[in-house]
PDB file of C-alpha atoms in Angstrom:
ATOM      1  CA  UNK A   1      52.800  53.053 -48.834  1.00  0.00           C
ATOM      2  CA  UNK A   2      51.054  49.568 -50.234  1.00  0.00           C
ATOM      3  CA  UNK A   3      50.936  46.805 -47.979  1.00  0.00           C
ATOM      4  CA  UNK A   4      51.908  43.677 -49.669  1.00  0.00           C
ATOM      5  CA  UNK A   5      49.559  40.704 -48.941  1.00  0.00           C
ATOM      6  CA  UNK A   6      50.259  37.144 -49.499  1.00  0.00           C
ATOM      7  CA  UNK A   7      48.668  35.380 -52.489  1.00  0.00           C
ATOM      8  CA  UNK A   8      45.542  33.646 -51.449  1.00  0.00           C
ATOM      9  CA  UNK A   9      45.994  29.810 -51.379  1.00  0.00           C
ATOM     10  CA  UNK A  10      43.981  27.433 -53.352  1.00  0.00           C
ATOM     11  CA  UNK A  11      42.693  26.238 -50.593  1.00  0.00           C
ATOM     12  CA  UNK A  12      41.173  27.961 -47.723  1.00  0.00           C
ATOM     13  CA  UNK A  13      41.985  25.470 -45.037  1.00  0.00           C
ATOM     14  CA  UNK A  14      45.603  26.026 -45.522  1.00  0.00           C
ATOM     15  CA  UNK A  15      45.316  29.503 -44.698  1.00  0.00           C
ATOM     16  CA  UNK A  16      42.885  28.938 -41.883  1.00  0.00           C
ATOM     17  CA  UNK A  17      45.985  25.832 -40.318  1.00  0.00           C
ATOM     18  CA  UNK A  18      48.216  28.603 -40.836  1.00  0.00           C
ATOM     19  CA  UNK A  19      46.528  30.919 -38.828  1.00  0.00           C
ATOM     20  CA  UNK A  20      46.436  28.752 -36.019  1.00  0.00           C
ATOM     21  CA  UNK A  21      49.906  27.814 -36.241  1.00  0.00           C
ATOM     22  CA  UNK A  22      50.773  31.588 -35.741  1.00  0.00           C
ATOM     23  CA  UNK A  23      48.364  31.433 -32.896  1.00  0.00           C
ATOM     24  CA  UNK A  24      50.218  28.912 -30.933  1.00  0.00           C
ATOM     25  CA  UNK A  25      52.954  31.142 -31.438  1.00  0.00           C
ATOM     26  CA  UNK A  26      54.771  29.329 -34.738  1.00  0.00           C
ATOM     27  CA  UNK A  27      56.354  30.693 -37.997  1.00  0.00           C
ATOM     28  CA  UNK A  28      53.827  30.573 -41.267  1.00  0.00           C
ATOM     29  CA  UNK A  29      56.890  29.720 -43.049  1.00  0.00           C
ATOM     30  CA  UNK A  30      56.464  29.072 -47.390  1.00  0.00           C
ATOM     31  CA  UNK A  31      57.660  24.922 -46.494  1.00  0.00           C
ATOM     32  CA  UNK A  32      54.745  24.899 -43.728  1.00  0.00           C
ATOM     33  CA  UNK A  33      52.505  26.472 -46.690  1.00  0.00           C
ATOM     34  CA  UNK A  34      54.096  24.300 -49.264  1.00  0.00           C
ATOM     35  CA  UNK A  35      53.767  21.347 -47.244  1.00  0.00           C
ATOM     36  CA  UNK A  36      49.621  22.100 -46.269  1.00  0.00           C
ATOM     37  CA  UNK A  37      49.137  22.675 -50.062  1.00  0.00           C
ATOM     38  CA  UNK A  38      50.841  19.443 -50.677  1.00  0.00           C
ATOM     39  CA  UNK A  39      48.392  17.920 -48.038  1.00  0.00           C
ATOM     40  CA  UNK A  40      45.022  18.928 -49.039  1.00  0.00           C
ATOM     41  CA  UNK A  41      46.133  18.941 -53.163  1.00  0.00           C
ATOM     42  CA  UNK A  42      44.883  16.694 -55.327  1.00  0.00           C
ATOM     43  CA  UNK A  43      46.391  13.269 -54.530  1.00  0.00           C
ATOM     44  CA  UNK A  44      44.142  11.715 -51.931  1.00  0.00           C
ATOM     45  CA  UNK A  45      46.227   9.129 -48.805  1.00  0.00           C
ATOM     46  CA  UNK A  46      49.488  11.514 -49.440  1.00  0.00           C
ATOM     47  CA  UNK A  47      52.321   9.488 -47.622  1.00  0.00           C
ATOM     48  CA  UNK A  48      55.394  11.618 -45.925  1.00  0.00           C
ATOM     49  CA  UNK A  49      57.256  11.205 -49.100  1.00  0.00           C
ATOM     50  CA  UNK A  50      54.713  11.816 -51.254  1.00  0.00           C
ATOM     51  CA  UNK A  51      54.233  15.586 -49.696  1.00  0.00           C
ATOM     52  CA  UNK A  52      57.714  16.059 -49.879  1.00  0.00           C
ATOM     53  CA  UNK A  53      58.235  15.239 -53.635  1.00  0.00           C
ATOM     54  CA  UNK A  54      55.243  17.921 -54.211  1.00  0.00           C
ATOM     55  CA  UNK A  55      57.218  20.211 -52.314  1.00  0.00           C
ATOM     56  CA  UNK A  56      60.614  20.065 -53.473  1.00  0.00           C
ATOM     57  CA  UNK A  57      59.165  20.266 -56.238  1.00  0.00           C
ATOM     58  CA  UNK A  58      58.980  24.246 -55.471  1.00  0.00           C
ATOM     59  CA  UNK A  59      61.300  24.237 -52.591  1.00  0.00           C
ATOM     60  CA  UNK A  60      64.168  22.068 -53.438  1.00  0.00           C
ATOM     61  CA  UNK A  61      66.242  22.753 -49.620  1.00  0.00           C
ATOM     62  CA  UNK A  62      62.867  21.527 -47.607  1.00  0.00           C
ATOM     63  CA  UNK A  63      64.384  18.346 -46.574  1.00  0.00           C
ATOM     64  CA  UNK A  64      61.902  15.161 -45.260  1.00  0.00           C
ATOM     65  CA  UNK A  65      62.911  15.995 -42.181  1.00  0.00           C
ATOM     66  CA  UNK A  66      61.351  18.877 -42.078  1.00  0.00           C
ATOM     67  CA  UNK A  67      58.024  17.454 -43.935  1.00  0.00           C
ATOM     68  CA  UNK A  68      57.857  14.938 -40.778  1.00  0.00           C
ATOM     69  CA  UNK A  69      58.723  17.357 -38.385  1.00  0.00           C
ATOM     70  CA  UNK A  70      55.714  19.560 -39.564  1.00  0.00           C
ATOM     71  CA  UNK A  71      53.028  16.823 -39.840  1.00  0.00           C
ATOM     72  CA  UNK A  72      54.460  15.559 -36.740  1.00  0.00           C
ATOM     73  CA  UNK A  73      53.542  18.916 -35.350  1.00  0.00           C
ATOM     74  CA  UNK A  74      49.996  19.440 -37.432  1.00  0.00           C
ATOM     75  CA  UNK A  75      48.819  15.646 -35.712  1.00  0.00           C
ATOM     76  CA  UNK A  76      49.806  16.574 -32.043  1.00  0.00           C
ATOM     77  CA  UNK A  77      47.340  19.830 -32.430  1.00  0.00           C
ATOM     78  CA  UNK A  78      44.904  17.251 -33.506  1.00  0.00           C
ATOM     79  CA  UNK A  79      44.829  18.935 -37.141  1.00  0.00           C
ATOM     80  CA  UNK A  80      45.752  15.791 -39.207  1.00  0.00           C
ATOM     81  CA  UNK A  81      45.734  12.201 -38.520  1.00  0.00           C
ATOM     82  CA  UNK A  82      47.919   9.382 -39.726  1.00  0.00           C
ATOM     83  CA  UNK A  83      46.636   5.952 -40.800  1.00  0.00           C
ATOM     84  CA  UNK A  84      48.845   2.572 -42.048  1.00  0.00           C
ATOM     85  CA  UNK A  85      47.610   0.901 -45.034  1.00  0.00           C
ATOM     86  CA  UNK A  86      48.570  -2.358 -44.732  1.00  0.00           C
ATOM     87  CA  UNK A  87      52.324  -2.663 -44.521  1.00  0.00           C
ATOM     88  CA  UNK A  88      53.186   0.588 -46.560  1.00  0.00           C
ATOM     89  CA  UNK A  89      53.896   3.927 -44.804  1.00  0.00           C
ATOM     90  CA  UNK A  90      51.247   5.820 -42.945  1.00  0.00           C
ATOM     91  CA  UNK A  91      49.237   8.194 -45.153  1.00  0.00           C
ATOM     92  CA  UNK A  92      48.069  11.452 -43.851  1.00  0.00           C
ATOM     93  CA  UNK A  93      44.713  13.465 -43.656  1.00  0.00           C
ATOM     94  CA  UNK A  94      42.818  16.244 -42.194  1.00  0.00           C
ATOM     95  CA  UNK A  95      41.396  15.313 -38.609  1.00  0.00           C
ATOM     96  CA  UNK A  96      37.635  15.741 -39.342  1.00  0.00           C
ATOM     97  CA  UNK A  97      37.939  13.647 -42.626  1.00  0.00           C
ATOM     98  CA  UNK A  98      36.338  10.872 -40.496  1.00  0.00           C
ATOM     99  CA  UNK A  99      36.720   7.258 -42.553  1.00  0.00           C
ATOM    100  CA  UNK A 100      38.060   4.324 -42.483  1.00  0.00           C
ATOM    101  CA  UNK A 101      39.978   2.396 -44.579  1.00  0.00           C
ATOM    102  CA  UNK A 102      39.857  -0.704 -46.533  1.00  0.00           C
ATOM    103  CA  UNK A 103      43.101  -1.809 -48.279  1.00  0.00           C
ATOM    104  CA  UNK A 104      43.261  -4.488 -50.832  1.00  0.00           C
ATOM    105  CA  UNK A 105      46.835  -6.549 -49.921  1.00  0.00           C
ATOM    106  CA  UNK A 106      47.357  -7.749 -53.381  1.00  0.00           C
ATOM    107  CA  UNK A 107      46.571  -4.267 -55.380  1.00  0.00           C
ATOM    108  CA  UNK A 108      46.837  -1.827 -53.144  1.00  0.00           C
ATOM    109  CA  UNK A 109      43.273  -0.280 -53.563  1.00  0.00           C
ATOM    110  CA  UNK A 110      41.877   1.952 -51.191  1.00  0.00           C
ATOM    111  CA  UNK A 111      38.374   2.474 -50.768  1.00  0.00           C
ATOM    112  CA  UNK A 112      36.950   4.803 -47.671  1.00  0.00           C
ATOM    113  CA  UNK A 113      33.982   3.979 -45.699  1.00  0.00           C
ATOM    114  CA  UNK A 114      32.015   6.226 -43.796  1.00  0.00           C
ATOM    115  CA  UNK A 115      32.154   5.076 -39.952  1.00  0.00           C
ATOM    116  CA  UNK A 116      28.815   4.394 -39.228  1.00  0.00           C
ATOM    117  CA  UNK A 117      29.181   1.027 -41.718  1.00  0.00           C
ATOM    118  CA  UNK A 118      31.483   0.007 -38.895  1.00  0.00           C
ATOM    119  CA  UNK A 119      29.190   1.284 -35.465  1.00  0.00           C
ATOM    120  CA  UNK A 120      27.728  -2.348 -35.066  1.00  0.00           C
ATOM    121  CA  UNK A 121      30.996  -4.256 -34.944  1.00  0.00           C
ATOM    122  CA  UNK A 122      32.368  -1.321 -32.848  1.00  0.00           C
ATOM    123  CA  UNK A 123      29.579  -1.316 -30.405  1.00  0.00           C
ATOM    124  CA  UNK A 124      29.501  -5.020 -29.928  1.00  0.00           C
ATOM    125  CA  UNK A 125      33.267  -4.648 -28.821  1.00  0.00           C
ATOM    126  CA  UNK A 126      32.115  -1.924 -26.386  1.00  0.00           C
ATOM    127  CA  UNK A 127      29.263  -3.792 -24.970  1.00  0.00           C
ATOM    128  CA  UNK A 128      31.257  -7.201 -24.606  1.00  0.00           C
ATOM    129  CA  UNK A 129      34.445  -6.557 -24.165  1.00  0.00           C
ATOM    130  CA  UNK A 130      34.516  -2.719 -22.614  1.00  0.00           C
ATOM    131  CA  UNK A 131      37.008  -1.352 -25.109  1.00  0.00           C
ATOM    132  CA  UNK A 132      36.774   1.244 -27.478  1.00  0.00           C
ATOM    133  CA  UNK A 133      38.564   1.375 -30.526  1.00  0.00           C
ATOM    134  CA  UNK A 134      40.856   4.180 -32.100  1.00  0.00           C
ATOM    135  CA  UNK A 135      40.033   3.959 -35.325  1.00  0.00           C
ATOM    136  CA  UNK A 136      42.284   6.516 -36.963  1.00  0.00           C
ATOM    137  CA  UNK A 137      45.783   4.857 -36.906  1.00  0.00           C
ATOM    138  CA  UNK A 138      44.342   1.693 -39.026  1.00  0.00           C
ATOM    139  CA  UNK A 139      43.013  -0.047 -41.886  1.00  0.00           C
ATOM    140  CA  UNK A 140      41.062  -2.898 -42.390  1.00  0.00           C
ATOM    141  CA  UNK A 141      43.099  -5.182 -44.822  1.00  0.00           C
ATOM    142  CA  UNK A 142      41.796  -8.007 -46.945  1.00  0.00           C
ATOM    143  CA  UNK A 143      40.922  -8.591 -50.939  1.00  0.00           C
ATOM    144  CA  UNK A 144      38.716  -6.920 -52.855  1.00  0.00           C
ATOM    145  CA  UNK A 145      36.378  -8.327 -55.179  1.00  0.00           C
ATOM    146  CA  UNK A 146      38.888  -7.952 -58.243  1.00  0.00           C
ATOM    147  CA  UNK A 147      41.829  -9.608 -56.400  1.00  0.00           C
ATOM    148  CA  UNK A 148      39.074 -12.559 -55.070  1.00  0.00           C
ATOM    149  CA  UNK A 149      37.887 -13.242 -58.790  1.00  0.00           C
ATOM    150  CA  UNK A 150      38.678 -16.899 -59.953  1.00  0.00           C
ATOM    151  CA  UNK A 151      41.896 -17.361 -61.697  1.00  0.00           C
ATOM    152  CA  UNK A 152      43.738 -14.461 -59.753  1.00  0.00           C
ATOM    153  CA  UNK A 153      46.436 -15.489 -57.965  1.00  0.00           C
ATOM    154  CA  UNK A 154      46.174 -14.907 -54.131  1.00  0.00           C
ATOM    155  CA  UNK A 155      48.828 -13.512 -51.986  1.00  0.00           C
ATOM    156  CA  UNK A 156      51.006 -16.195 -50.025  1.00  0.00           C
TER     157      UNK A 156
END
């Protein structure tokens, strides 16, 4: 008799978060899968709702409930993190995609910067003040250079 196999994902890392789901002793279920591929797709800074548009898209009964529930879950085995952009709802990323962000208020760009642009400011707040910053949960917020040209208008 055949064994049937899965299809292999797109992406390898959803298998491999998967695998370690099953080794805590949790379900690989097709909305866990659905909701990884949704993840680590194309559209970079998913939001909660954003994954669970891709994946009712497929799976039309996976509620958002169940989307939070399951990043909820992926972020307390230190597999994703959640950051806020400004005042919008968090958006969500692998764990060892190590950045920070830097949110335009007026147009909503997002541009990443690697962390070591930020180790002096971050090390002068160790050295004088003794406290160390978690980075993940936050963006830097501001203008950028399109929003700061003359003639734009300026948020009030």
């Amino acid at each position: 008799m055949d064994r049937v196999t899965e299809p292999a994902p797109a992406d390898p890392r959803v298998g491999e978060i998967l695998d370690l789901l099953s080794s805590k002793g949790m379900r690989k279920t097709s909305a866990r899968r659905a909701i990884l591929e949704a993840l680590l797709g194309d559209q970079s800074h998913p939001t909660a709702e954003d994954i669970a548009a891709e994946v009712r898209s497929r799976f039309p009964s996976v509620d958002l409930s169940t989307v939070y529930r399951t990043l909820d879950t992926l972020e307390q085995l230190g597999i994703i993190d959640h950051t806020h952009l400004s005042h919008g709802p968090a958006i969500f990323h692998l764990s060892g995609d190590d950045h920070q962000h830097l949110v335009c208020e007026q147009c909503g760009a997002v541009v990443e910067v690697s962390p070591d642009k930020l180790e002096p400011f971050l090390s002068a707040l160790r050295t004088e003040f003794d406290f160390e910053v978690d980075r993940r949960h936050f963006a830097l917020v501001g203008l950028c250079a399109g929003c700061r040209a003359p003639g734009r208008s300026r948020p009030g």
